[in-house]
Amino acid sequence: MSGVLLKLTGVRKRFGAVRVLEGASLEARAGEVHAVLGENGAGKSTLMRILAGVISADAGQVTLDGRAVSLGSPSAAVAAGIRTVFQDLSVIPQLTVADNLLYGSETSARGLVLRRRRQELARKLLDGFGLGRIDTAAPVSELGLGDRQLLEVVKALRKSPRVLILDEATSALSATDSAWVLAQGRAAAAAGAAVLLITHRLHEVRATADRITVLRSGVDVLNGTVDELEDDALITAMLGRRAEVLYPSRVPPSAEDVLKVVGLVAQGLPGPIDLQVNRGEILGVGGLQGQGQRELLMALAGAQPWAGGVATLLGAAYAPRSPREALRRGVAYVPEDRQREGLFLGHSVQSNITISGLGSFVRHGLLDARAELRAAQDAAARVGISHDRLSARASTMSGGNQQKVVLAKALLGEPAVLLLHDCTRGVDVGTKAEIFELMSRIAAAGTAILFYSSDLSELVHVCDRVAVIAEGRLGAVISRDELTEDAILRVAVRLTAGSHGRVAA
Amino acid sequence: MSSSAPTRRLPRLGVAMPQRLSWNSALTAAILLALIIIDLSIQPALANLTQIGLLVETAMPLVMVSVAQTLIVLVGGIDLSVGGMFVVANAVTVVWVGGGGGAHQLLIVAAFAVGIAMGTLNGLLVTGLGFQPFIATLGTWTIYNGIALTILPTDGGTPPPFLSNFMVATVFGVPTSIVMLVVVFLAWRCLRATRFGGRIYAVGADEERARLNGTSVRRVKLAVYGLAGLCAAIGGIYAAGADVSGTPTAGDAYILMSVAVVVIGGTSLRGGEGGVGVTLMGAMALTLINDIVDALNLNTWVSVAASASLLLVMVAGRTLVEAQLRQRRRR
Amino acid sequence: MKQVGSWIRGRLGVASSYALCAVLFVIGAIHSPGFASASNIRQMLVFASFVGFAALGQTLVIIAGGLDLTVPWLMAFGGIELSRLAAGGMPAVPAIALVVAIGAIIGLINGVGVTWLRIAPIVMTLAMGGLVQAFLLAVGELQSTGDQVPAVAVHLASNRVGPFPVVAIVWLGFAVAAGIVLSRSAFGRRLYAVGANDTVAWLSGVNVALIRILTYTISGAMTTFGGVVLAGYVGTTYLDIGGPYLFTSIAAVIIGGASILGGSGSYWGTVAGALTLTVLSSLLPLFQLSNAGLEIVYGVVILIGVWLASTGHRLLGRLWRRGLALPDNMQGGAGDVSA
C-alpha cells in the first residue's frame, strides 16, 4: 500500500458569479491511477487546470508529499513534477514535431548540427514510445488530431512525471489509440507516479483506474476503490439523482421532402452524398468523428463551395454560394464551435440574436428598435432565455445559455431547414434536455432538421433516421425501427475498416 | 497501434526545414537574385567588394530597423516606434558620444543602453499595462521623436572618430558593412537555435499554448522588445557614422518601410513565421531597387512605385501559393 | 434612473475622452485668457475638422477590424489633384466631385485587396499609399506645381455662417450622419459584427466583403475631401501636407475609445479624440514648449487617453468609490487595455 502523494483540500474557484469549485478535495496515491468523474460543469477540468498551474485557486491547499506547493504558473507545476496532457492540446501547430517534443530544452549550438541532433533526439523519443511512424521534421499542423494527442502524451511523459494528469486525453481518439494512452497511464503509475484520469467513459475507468473520486457541483461527493463502487452508484453520485429520461416524445414526420440532395461533392467530402429530409423530420448525421460531417453541413449552409451535385429546397433548385444565400432561402446553420463561429462574445445577447435578420427591421433606412426588440424577445422566449438577459454580454452567459443564444439566432428567420452541428456538446444535462425538447417542437411545427452529434445515444433517441457518413461517403441511412447505437457504429466501422477513423462518443 | 491515424504530408524538399519556410525564402531569394542581376547588368563596375560594401552601407540603417521590426512581428506585434528609437540613438551618438572631439567614446555603450531601455519601455507598456502593440508604439513613436529633438534640435553633430573609422575599415579586405551583415545573420542563426529562439516562435504562433508549455510569455516578449530596441539603436548609430552627422527627423521614413521589408521578406504579420534571414534579403531588395532607379537616372517616383508594387506582388503571390498548398494538403 | 445610469456607464469611454479634452481646454483658458476667445475656438474647430474628416473613414475601417495607412497621401492627393484639374480649366465643383470620386476608387481598391486578395490591411494600404505617393511625385516632377487652389475650396475652408466656420458645420453634419449610421442602421450593426468576429458575421449571413470594401471606400472619399478642404485653408498644396494626419487620424480614433482590434468604437468618440489632439497642440506652445516637448507630451497624452478610454475610467471610478483609498489588490498590471 503506497502513501498519499498528492493531496488537495478545500479547493475553491469562481469565475465571475459562477462558483465552479466549492471546496473540492482529492487524494491521489503514488502508483495508482485515480479516476475523477463528474458531469460536464462539475468542476473536473477546473480542478485539473489548477493543478497544471493554468489558473489559480481562490482558496484551498495543494500538498505534494506532505509539503504545500504553490502552483502559480504552468512552469511552477512542471517544476513540481506535475505534467498534464491537455484536453485542448498544448502542442504548437507551427513548430515541427521535434521542436514541440523538445520544447524548452533546446541547447545553444551551431545551426545545422543542432537541428539534426534535435531530430535524432526526437526520433529516439518517439521510437521509444512505438510511434516511429510520425515524422519528426513535419510541422505539427500537418498531423491529424489523433497524432497530435499522442504527441501531447509523449511530451508529458518525456521527463518521468510524479503526477500525470490525463484530462479527457482519450475523448478524440480511436479505440486503439485510447488503449495506448491508457496503457501509458498505467505504465506511469507502475513507475511510481500518481495518475489522474478524467474521462467520460466508464469502461475506461473500470479497465484502468484503481480508485475513483466523483465531483458534483464543485464538491467531491464520493470516493473509493474501483471494486467497491458499482456503476449505478457512480452515476447516481454524478447526477445527484437517478438518470431520468432526457429525451422528448416525437411527432412522426410527414413524407413531404423539404431538402433533397443528389450527388453532393465538396472539399473533404468526396461523396457523392444523396440525402432527403422531410417536413418535421430530424435526420441524424452520424459516424466516426471527422468523416466529413462538418463539411456536409457547411456545404448545405453555403459555407463551403460545392464541387458537384444538385439539390432542391421546397421544390426549387438549391446551390448556395454563401451562408447569406442559404439563410435567405431558409437554411440556418448552428456551427460546431459556438465561441468562435457562433457568437459575438463582446456584444449583447440581443445583437447576437438579431444579426441575421437585421434587414427585416429596417424602416425608412434605419432600424426599428422596437421591432428588433420584439423579435429578439420572441426568439429568446422560444429557447428559454429570460428577457432581462437580452442586454447582457454574450460572454457572461454560461455554456448552455450561449448555445441557446446561437439557437435563437438560427430560429429568428423561421428556417425551413435547420442544420445543427453537435449543438449539445459541452452543455449540461438540463440544457441538453431543453434543447432536445426545442428540436422536437420545431420539427413538429414543420421544420426539417439535420442533426450531427458526436454522442451516438443522442442520435438514437432524438432522430427519425440517421445518415451514417464514413470517409466523406454516405454509408447508409438507418431507419427509425432499426436505429441503435450498435447499428450506427457497425456501418461506420465497416466502411472505415482498416482506415483508422476515430470512434465518436 | 502503429497503423492508426495516418499523417498526410507534402513531399519535402529538404529534411530539416518545414516546407513553408523553404519556398517562402526561396521566393525572396529569387527576387533578390533577379534584382542583383539587373543591377549588375546595368552597372558592371559594381562587381567588386568596395562597391558592394558601399551598397550594403547604404542599406544598413534600414536593415537594422527592419531586423528590429522582424523581432516584434515574430511575437505577433508591430512596432511604430522603431523610427523613434533609431533617431534617439542617432542623436545620442553625434551629441554625447561624438561630442568633445571623441573624448567620451565609451559612451557608445550608453547609446546601446538607451536603445534597450526604449524597447523595454515598449515591452512594459505591452506586457505590463496590456496596451496593444500598435497603440503603445504609436504613443512612444512621438515620445522618442521628441526626445531625439531635445538632444539634437537640428541636423548636425559629429559621430565619434572610431565610428567613422569603422565605416571605412576592412576585415581581410572585406568592407565592415558586409562583415556586419554577415555577423547579424549569424547572430540570428545562433539565437534561433537557443531555447529563447524557440520560445520567440512559440509565443508568436500561439501565446496560450506557449504558456501551457511553461513559457513566461511576458518575459519572452519583454526580452524581444528590448532586443528590438537595441537593433533599432544600432541602426541609428550606424546611420550617424555613415552620414557623418545626425538627423533627428530621419526616423519616420523607416517605420512603414521596415514593415514593408518584413513583409517582402516573408515574415507573417500574424507572428510565429519567418525570420531575420528573409528580412535581410528583403531590405537588400528594396535598396537595390533604389540603386537601379538611380543608375538609370529615373525619377524618384519610379522607385517609390516599384517598391510599392514589389510589396503588393510579393504579398499577393504568397497568398496565392499558400492557398494552393492548403488545397493540396487537404486532398 | 437605473437606465440612465447604465446609459452613462455604457458611454464612459467616450465621456472620459470629452472630459480629457475639457480639462485641457480649461487649463489653456486659465493659463491665457485668449485661449477661450471666440477666434481661437473657431481656429481650433477648423483644425480639428481636418483631423475629423481624415478620421471618419478611419473610424469605420478600424471598427471593421482594418486600418487605413493611405490617409496622408490621399490628403495630399485631394489638394494637388484638385488644383491640377482647376488649372486645366475644369470648374471647381465638378473637379472636387471628381477628386473625391477618385479617392473613393482608391479606397475601393484597398478594400478589394484586403477582402478578395486577403492582403493584410497594413500592407495593402501601405502599398496603395506608396502608389499614390509615386503618382504625386510624378506629377510634381513631370510638370510644374504651385497651381492655385480653386476659390470654392478656399471659401469652404475659411468662410463662416454667423459665428461658426463652414467647415465645422459640415463636420458636425458628417458626425451626426456617421453617428446615426453607426448606431441606428443595419450597415452600422453589421460593421460592428464584422469587426468583432468576421467568421461569425459571415456565417450569420453578413456580406463581410461588401462591408469591408465600403469602409475603405468611404475612408478614401472622406480623406480626399479632407485634403481638398485642407488645401483650401492653407491656400497652396505640397506633397507633405498630409504628413501629420496618418498619426492623428489613428490617434483620434483610439483616444475616442475604439479598439484597434475592431468591433467597438464610435464616431462621436473620434470627434472627442480629434478635439483633444487639436486643443493639445494649441495648448502646448502657450507653455513655451519646443517642438520636441510637444511631441513628447503628445505621445504621453495619447497613451493616457487610450488608457482612460479603455480601462482607466473603470479603475478611477473604483478609486473614487473607495474614497481615494488605495485598493489593496492594485499591483503593477492594470488589466487589459484592449484598445
PDB file of N, CA and C in Angstrom, chain A residues 286-289 456 460 466 468 478 484-496 502-505:
ATOM      1  N   GLY A 286     -24.457  10.794 -38.556  1.00  0.00           N
ATOM      2  CA  GLY A 286     -23.619  10.093 -37.588  1.00  0.00           C
ATOM      3  C   GLY A 286     -22.331   9.597 -38.196  1.00  0.00           C
ATOM      4  N   GLY A 287     -21.660   8.760 -37.432  1.00  0.00           N
ATOM      5  CA  GLY A 287     -20.413   8.185 -37.908  1.00  0.00           C
ATOM      6  C   GLY A 287     -19.281   8.512 -36.972  1.00  0.00           C
ATOM      7  N   LEU A 288     -18.107   8.022 -37.310  1.00  0.00           N
ATOM      8  CA  LEU A 288     -16.934   8.351 -36.526  1.00  0.00           C
ATOM      9  C   LEU A 288     -16.664   9.840 -36.671  1.00  0.00           C
ATOM     10  N   GLN A 289     -15.838  10.371 -35.753  1.00  0.00           N
ATOM     11  CA  GLN A 289     -15.613  11.815 -35.849  1.00  0.00           C
ATOM     12  C   GLN A 289     -14.735  12.179 -37.040  1.00  0.00           C
ATOM     13  N   LEU A 456     -23.602   9.025 -29.779  1.00  0.00           N
ATOM     14  CA  LEU A 456     -24.486   8.103 -30.514  1.00  0.00           C
ATOM     15  C   LEU A 456     -25.847   7.946 -29.853  1.00  0.00           C
ATOM     16  N   VAL A 460     -29.668   8.218 -31.500  1.00  0.00           N
ATOM     17  CA  VAL A 460     -30.640   7.131 -31.440  1.00  0.00           C
ATOM     18  C   VAL A 460     -31.957   7.603 -30.840  1.00  0.00           C
ATOM     19  N   VAL A 466     -31.056   8.110 -39.300  1.00  0.00           N
ATOM     20  CA  VAL A 466     -29.680   8.576 -39.165  1.00  0.00           C
ATOM     21  C   VAL A 466     -28.891   8.214 -40.424  1.00  0.00           C
ATOM     22  N   VAL A 468     -25.363   7.714 -41.895  1.00  0.00           N
ATOM     23  CA  VAL A 468     -24.019   7.481 -41.381  1.00  0.00           C
ATOM     24  C   VAL A 468     -23.001   7.851 -42.450  1.00  0.00           C
ATOM     25  N   ILE A 478     -30.074   4.789 -41.729  1.00  0.00           N
ATOM     26  CA  ILE A 478     -30.715   3.802 -40.862  1.00  0.00           C
ATOM     27  C   ILE A 478     -32.087   4.333 -40.453  1.00  0.00           C
ATOM     28  N   THR A 484     -30.161   1.775 -33.652  1.00  0.00           N
ATOM     29  CA  THR A 484     -29.498   1.536 -32.366  1.00  0.00           C
ATOM     30  C   THR A 484     -28.074   2.071 -32.478  1.00  0.00           C
ATOM     31  N   GLU A 485     -27.448   2.297 -31.325  1.00  0.00           N
ATOM     32  CA  GLU A 485     -26.068   2.753 -31.345  1.00  0.00           C
ATOM     33  C   GLU A 485     -25.196   1.747 -32.088  1.00  0.00           C
ATOM     34  N   ASP A 486     -25.526   0.513 -31.817  1.00  0.00           N
ATOM     35  CA  ASP A 486     -24.796  -0.585 -32.412  1.00  0.00           C
ATOM     36  C   ASP A 486     -24.854  -0.527 -33.943  1.00  0.00           C
ATOM     37  N   ALA A 487     -26.074  -0.293 -34.454  1.00  0.00           N
ATOM     38  CA  ALA A 487     -26.268  -0.271 -35.902  1.00  0.00           C
ATOM     39  C   ALA A 487     -25.448   0.851 -36.539  1.00  0.00           C
ATOM     40  N   ILE A 488     -25.448   2.017 -35.887  1.00  0.00           N
ATOM     41  CA  ILE A 488     -24.693   3.152 -36.426  1.00  0.00           C
ATOM     42  C   ILE A 488     -23.203   2.819 -36.469  1.00  0.00           C
ATOM     43  N   LEU A 489     -22.738   2.304 -35.341  1.00  0.00           N
ATOM     44  CA  LEU A 489     -21.316   2.010 -35.223  1.00  0.00           C
ATOM     45  C   LEU A 489     -20.879   0.963 -36.247  1.00  0.00           C
ATOM     46  N   ARG A 490     -21.739  -0.026 -36.452  1.00  0.00           N
ATOM     47  CA  ARG A 490     -21.431  -1.086 -37.407  1.00  0.00           C
ATOM     48  C   ARG A 490     -21.182  -0.525 -38.797  1.00  0.00           C
ATOM     49  N   VAL A 491     -22.109   0.336 -39.235  1.00  0.00           N
ATOM     50  CA  VAL A 491     -21.951   0.930 -40.563  1.00  0.00           C
ATOM     51  C   VAL A 491     -20.684   1.776 -40.606  1.00  0.00           C
ATOM     52  N   ALA A 492     -20.523   2.570 -39.549  1.00  0.00           N
ATOM     53  CA  ALA A 492     -19.383   3.486 -39.520  1.00  0.00           C
ATOM     54  C   ALA A 492     -18.064   2.729 -39.560  1.00  0.00           C
ATOM     55  N   VAL A 493     -17.993   1.663 -38.804  1.00  0.00           N
ATOM     56  CA  VAL A 493     -16.735   0.938 -38.673  1.00  0.00           C
ATOM     57  C   VAL A 493     -16.468   0.050 -39.886  1.00  0.00           C
ATOM     58  N   ARG A 494     -17.539  -0.573 -40.402  1.00  0.00           N
ATOM     59  CA  ARG A 494     -17.339  -1.449 -41.545  1.00  0.00           C
ATOM     60  C   ARG A 494     -16.803  -0.650 -42.719  1.00  0.00           C
ATOM     61  N   LEU A 495     -17.359   0.533 -42.889  1.00  0.00           N
ATOM     62  CA  LEU A 495     -16.935   1.353 -44.013  1.00  0.00           C
ATOM     63  C   LEU A 495     -15.527   1.850 -43.871  1.00  0.00           C
ATOM     64  N   THR A 496     -15.113   2.040 -42.634  1.00  0.00           N
ATOM     65  CA  THR A 496     -13.787   2.597 -42.439  1.00  0.00           C
ATOM     66  C   THR A 496     -12.817   1.546 -41.953  1.00  0.00           C
ATOM     67  N   ARG A 502     -11.870   7.536 -35.970  1.00  0.00           N
ATOM     68  CA  ARG A 502     -11.953   7.619 -34.514  1.00  0.00           C
ATOM     69  C   ARG A 502     -13.385   7.402 -34.063  1.00  0.00           C
ATOM     70  N   VAL A 503     -13.542   6.638 -33.020  1.00  0.00           N
ATOM     71  CA  VAL A 503     -14.883   6.347 -32.558  1.00  0.00           C
ATOM     72  C   VAL A 503     -15.453   7.558 -31.851  1.00  0.00           C
ATOM     73  N   ALA A 504     -16.658   7.871 -32.244  1.00  0.00           N
ATOM     74  CA  ALA A 504     -17.307   9.016 -31.607  1.00  0.00           C
ATOM     75  C   ALA A 504     -17.790   8.631 -30.220  1.00  0.00           C
ATOM     76  N   ALA A 505     -18.017   9.598 -29.409  1.00  0.00           N
ATOM     77  CA  ALA A 505     -18.601   9.479 -28.081  1.00  0.00           C
ATOM     78  C   ALA A 505     -17.740   8.722 -27.084  1.00  0.00           C
TER      79      ALA A 505
END
